[in-house]
PDB file of C-alpha atoms in Angstrom:
ATOM      1  CA  MET A  22      -0.178   0.056   0.039  1.00 77.00           C
ATOM      2  CA  SER A  23       1.457   3.560  -0.897  1.00 87.00           C
ATOM      3  CA  LEU A  24       1.645   6.706   0.778  1.00 90.00           C
ATOM      4  CA  ASP A  25      -1.187   7.924  -1.944  1.00 91.00           C
ATOM      5  CA  ASP A  26      -3.327   5.150  -1.102  1.00 92.00           C
ATOM      6  CA  LEU A  27      -3.025   5.615   2.842  1.00 92.00           C
ATOM      7  CA  LEU A  28      -3.926   9.465   2.369  1.00 91.00           C
ATOM      8  CA  GLY A  29      -7.321   8.877   0.312  1.00 91.00           C
ATOM      9  CA  LEU A  30      -8.555   6.266   2.835  1.00 92.00           C
ATOM     10  CA  LEU A  31      -7.679   8.731   5.878  1.00 91.00           C
ATOM     11  CA  PHE A  32      -9.828  11.133   3.750  1.00 93.00           C
ATOM     12  CA  VAL A  33     -12.471   8.906   2.829  1.00 92.00           C
ATOM     13  CA  LEU A  34     -12.602   8.365   6.638  1.00 92.00           C
ATOM     14  CA  PHE A  35     -12.237  11.609   8.106  1.00 90.00           C
ATOM     15  CA  PHE A  36     -14.286  13.539   5.544  1.00 92.00           C
ATOM     16  CA  ILE A  37     -16.971  11.090   4.434  1.00 91.00           C
ATOM     17  CA  VAL A  38     -17.363   8.263   6.552  1.00 91.00           C
ATOM     18  CA  LEU A  39     -17.303  10.120  10.006  1.00 90.00           C
ATOM     19  CA  PRO A  40     -19.616  12.883   9.177  1.00 87.00           C
ATOM     20  CA  ALA A  41     -22.046  10.524   7.775  1.00 88.00           C
ATOM     21  CA  LEU A  42     -21.911   8.194  11.022  1.00 89.00           C
ATOM     22  CA  GLN A  43     -22.367  11.539  13.330  1.00 86.00           C
ATOM     23  CA  GLY A  44     -25.190  12.344  11.483  1.00 82.00           C
ATOM     24  CA  LEU A  45     -27.019   8.865  11.762  1.00 82.00           C
ATOM     25  CA  PHE A  46     -26.237   8.719  15.410  1.00 82.00           C
ATOM     26  CA  ARG A  47     -27.611  12.348  16.030  1.00 76.00           C
ATOM     27  CA  ARG A  48     -30.257  12.226  18.977  1.00 75.00           C
ATOM     28  CA  ASN A  49     -32.001  15.397  18.110  1.00 71.00           C
ATOM     29  CA  PRO A  50     -32.671  16.077  14.470  1.00 62.00           C
ATOM     30  CA  PRO A  51     -31.259  19.811  13.431  1.00 62.00           C
ATOM     31  CA  PRO A  52     -33.597  22.566  13.750  1.00 64.00           C
ATOM     32  CA  ASP A  53     -33.833  23.516   9.930  1.00 66.00           C
ATOM     33  CA  LEU A  54     -35.613  20.079   8.515  1.00 58.00           C
ATOM     34  CA  PRO A  55     -38.458  20.917   6.541  1.00 63.00           C
ATOM     35  CA  PHE A  56     -41.125  18.876   8.531  1.00 63.00           C
ATOM     36  CA  PRO A  57     -42.647  20.215  11.285  1.00 60.00           C
ATOM     37  CA  VAL A  58     -41.836  19.448  15.005  1.00 60.00           C
ATOM     38  CA  GLU A  59     -44.742  18.114  17.405  1.00 69.00           C
ATOM     39  CA  GLY A  60     -46.500  20.759  19.082  1.00 66.00           C
ATOM     40  CA  GLU A  61     -45.736  23.812  16.557  1.00 64.00           C
ATOM     41  CA  PRO A  62     -48.531  25.141  14.551  1.00 69.00           C
ATOM     42  CA  GLU A  63     -48.503  24.558  10.863  1.00 72.00           C
ATOM     43  CA  ALA A  64     -47.250  27.431   8.334  1.00 72.00           C
ATOM     44  CA  PRO A  65     -50.461  29.423   7.155  1.00 78.00           C
ATOM     45  CA  PRO A  66     -51.330  28.255   3.553  1.00 81.00           C
ATOM     46  CA  PHE A  67     -50.016  30.472   0.370  1.00 83.00           C
ATOM     47  CA  PRO A  68     -52.485  33.208  -0.150  1.00 86.00           C
ATOM     48  CA  PRO A  69     -54.453  32.570  -3.703  1.00 87.00           C
ATOM     49  CA  PRO A  70     -53.542  34.477  -6.491  1.00 85.00           C
ATOM     50  CA  PRO A  71     -54.598  37.790  -7.523  1.00 85.00           C
ATOM     51  CA  PRO A  72     -57.599  37.713 -10.040  1.00 87.00           C
ATOM     52  CA  ARG A  73     -56.504  38.171 -13.610  1.00 84.00           C
ATOM     53  CA  ARG A  74     -57.697  41.068 -15.505  1.00 80.00           C
ATOM     54  CA  PRO A  75     -60.170  40.875 -18.570  1.00 76.00           C
ATOM     55  CA  GLU A  76     -57.986  40.955 -21.900  1.00 76.00           C
ATOM     56  CA  PRO A  77     -59.253  43.689 -24.236  1.00 70.00           C
ATOM     57  CA  SER A  78     -60.974  41.902 -27.186  1.00 72.00           C
ATOM     58  CA  LEU A  79     -59.475  42.425 -30.332  1.00 70.00           C
ATOM     59  CA  GLU A  80     -62.201  44.664 -31.609  1.00 71.00           C
ATOM     60  CA  ALA A  81     -61.757  47.135 -28.855  1.00 68.00           C
ATOM     61  CA  LEU A  82     -58.314  47.169 -29.859  1.00 67.00           C
ATOM     62  CA  GLN A  83     -58.574  47.864 -33.498  1.00 68.00           C
ATOM     63  CA  ALA A  84     -61.245  50.844 -32.796  1.00 64.00           C
ATOM     64  CA  THR A  85     -59.021  53.051 -31.305  1.00 59.00           C
ATOM     65  CA  PRO A  86     -57.508  55.158 -34.633  1.00 63.00           C
ATOM     66  CA  PRO A  87     -53.309  55.272 -33.894  1.00 61.00           C
ATOM     67  CA  ARG A  88     -52.245  58.726 -33.181  1.00 65.00           C
ATOM     68  CA  PRO A  89     -50.639  60.898 -35.733  1.00 63.00           C
ATOM     69  CA  ARG A  90     -47.014  61.170 -35.532  1.00 61.00           C
ATOM     70  CA  GLU A  91     -45.862  64.525 -35.026  1.00 56.00           C
ATOM     71  CA  ALA A  92     -43.977  66.007 -38.252  1.00 52.00           C
ATOM     72  CA  GLY A  93     -40.807  67.333 -37.094  1.00 49.00           C
ATOM     73  CA  LEU A  94     -40.105  65.275 -34.358  1.00 51.00           C
ATOM     74  CA  GLN A  95     -37.718  62.822 -35.958  1.00 54.00           C
ATOM     75  CA  GLU A  96     -35.761  65.318 -38.100  1.00 54.00           C
ATOM     76  CA  ALA A  97     -35.559  67.829 -34.860  1.00 54.00           C
ATOM     77  CA  GLU A  98     -32.044  68.095 -33.326  1.00 60.00           C
ATOM     78  CA  PRO A  99     -31.860  67.196 -29.366  1.00 58.00           C
ATOM     79  CA  GLU A 100     -30.731  70.702 -28.562  1.00 60.00           C
ATOM     80  CA  ALA A 101     -33.806  71.953 -30.201  1.00 59.00           C
ATOM     81  CA  LEU A 102     -35.988  69.308 -27.989  1.00 59.00           C
ATOM     82  CA  PHE A 103     -33.876  69.963 -24.749  1.00 64.00           C
ATOM     83  CA  GLY A 104     -32.410  73.044 -24.884  1.00 63.00           C
ATOM     84  CA  GLU A 105     -28.669  74.062 -24.691  1.00 67.00           C
ATOM     85  CA  GLY A 106     -26.806  71.761 -22.228  1.00 64.00           C
ATOM     86  CA  PRO A 107     -24.702  73.225 -19.239  1.00 66.00           C
ATOM     87  CA  LYS A 108     -21.478  74.753 -20.730  1.00 69.00           C
ATOM     88  CA  ARG A 109     -18.154  72.872 -19.590  1.00 66.00           C
ATOM     89  CA  PRO A 110     -15.834  75.349 -18.005  1.00 66.00           C
ATOM     90  CA  LYS A 111     -12.847  76.375 -19.977  1.00 68.00           C
ATOM     91  CA  GLY A 112      -9.115  75.255 -18.537  1.00 67.00           C
ATOM     92  CA  ARG A 113      -7.546  72.269 -18.282  1.00 66.00           C
ATOM     93  CA  ARG A 114      -8.875  69.209 -18.923  1.00 67.00           C
ATOM     94  CA  LEU A 115      -8.535  65.677 -17.523  1.00 67.00           C
ATOM     95  CA  GLY A 116      -6.681  63.208 -20.250  1.00 69.00           C
ATOM     96  CA  THR A 117      -7.407  59.770 -20.188  1.00 78.00           C
ATOM     97  CA  ARG A 118      -4.515  58.076 -21.248  1.00 84.00           C
ATOM     98  CA  ALA A 119      -2.848  55.672 -19.195  1.00 86.00           C
ATOM     99  CA  LYS A 120      -0.078  58.095 -17.960  1.00 87.00           C
ATOM    100  CA  ASP A 121      -2.831  60.421 -16.960  1.00 86.00           C
ATOM    101  CA  VAL A 122      -4.968  57.902 -15.010  1.00 87.00           C
ATOM    102  CA  VAL A 123      -1.710  56.488 -12.863  1.00 89.00           C
ATOM    103  CA  GLN A 124      -0.686  60.278 -12.452  1.00 89.00           C
ATOM    104  CA  GLY A 125      -4.165  60.546 -11.151  1.00 88.00           C
ATOM    105  CA  MET A 126      -4.272  57.412  -8.878  1.00 89.00           C
ATOM    106  CA  ILE A 127      -1.059  58.747  -7.261  1.00 91.00           C
ATOM    107  CA  TRP A 128      -2.079  62.006  -6.306  1.00 91.00           C
ATOM    108  CA  HIS A 129      -5.216  60.328  -5.090  1.00 91.00           C
ATOM    109  CA  GLU A 130      -2.987  58.235  -2.618  1.00 90.00           C
ATOM    110  CA  ILE A 131      -0.886  61.396  -1.885  1.00 91.00           C
ATOM    111  CA  LEU A 132      -3.844  63.627  -0.591  1.00 92.00           C
ATOM    112  CA  LYS A 133      -6.269  61.253   0.740  1.00 90.00           C
ATOM    113  CA  LYS A 134      -6.655  61.172   4.797  1.00 88.00           C
ATOM    114  CA  PRO A 135      -4.669  58.847   6.555  1.00 84.00           C
ATOM    115  CA  LYS A 136      -6.318  55.318   7.687  1.00 82.00           C
ATOM    116  CA  GLY A 137      -5.051  56.213  11.088  1.00 81.00           C
ATOM    117  CA  LEU A 138      -7.383  59.506  11.767  1.00 76.00           C
TER     118      LEU A 138
END
């Protein structure tokens, strides 16, 4: 019998056989079993599902005329619909190059509050 076989048998013994035997010889069942314990009231039944709404008939759907689309809605620019957006302040803009991101992370670490405070 090699060392690998011995280790395999010990593994099976300690992690499979012994926990199974402990579970079989346990005197009281664990508290999270799904069956009710004697003396406890049963759980209330689930409430009935809400009543279904009647579906509209095909004639009712066809009776409503479709709304006409507004003529200039699709060709309009977003600025014309929502007005002018906020102006960006003039000045130095942040770069998104890898070098700029790393420098920002370094300055963030330098300027943040120490953990000891």
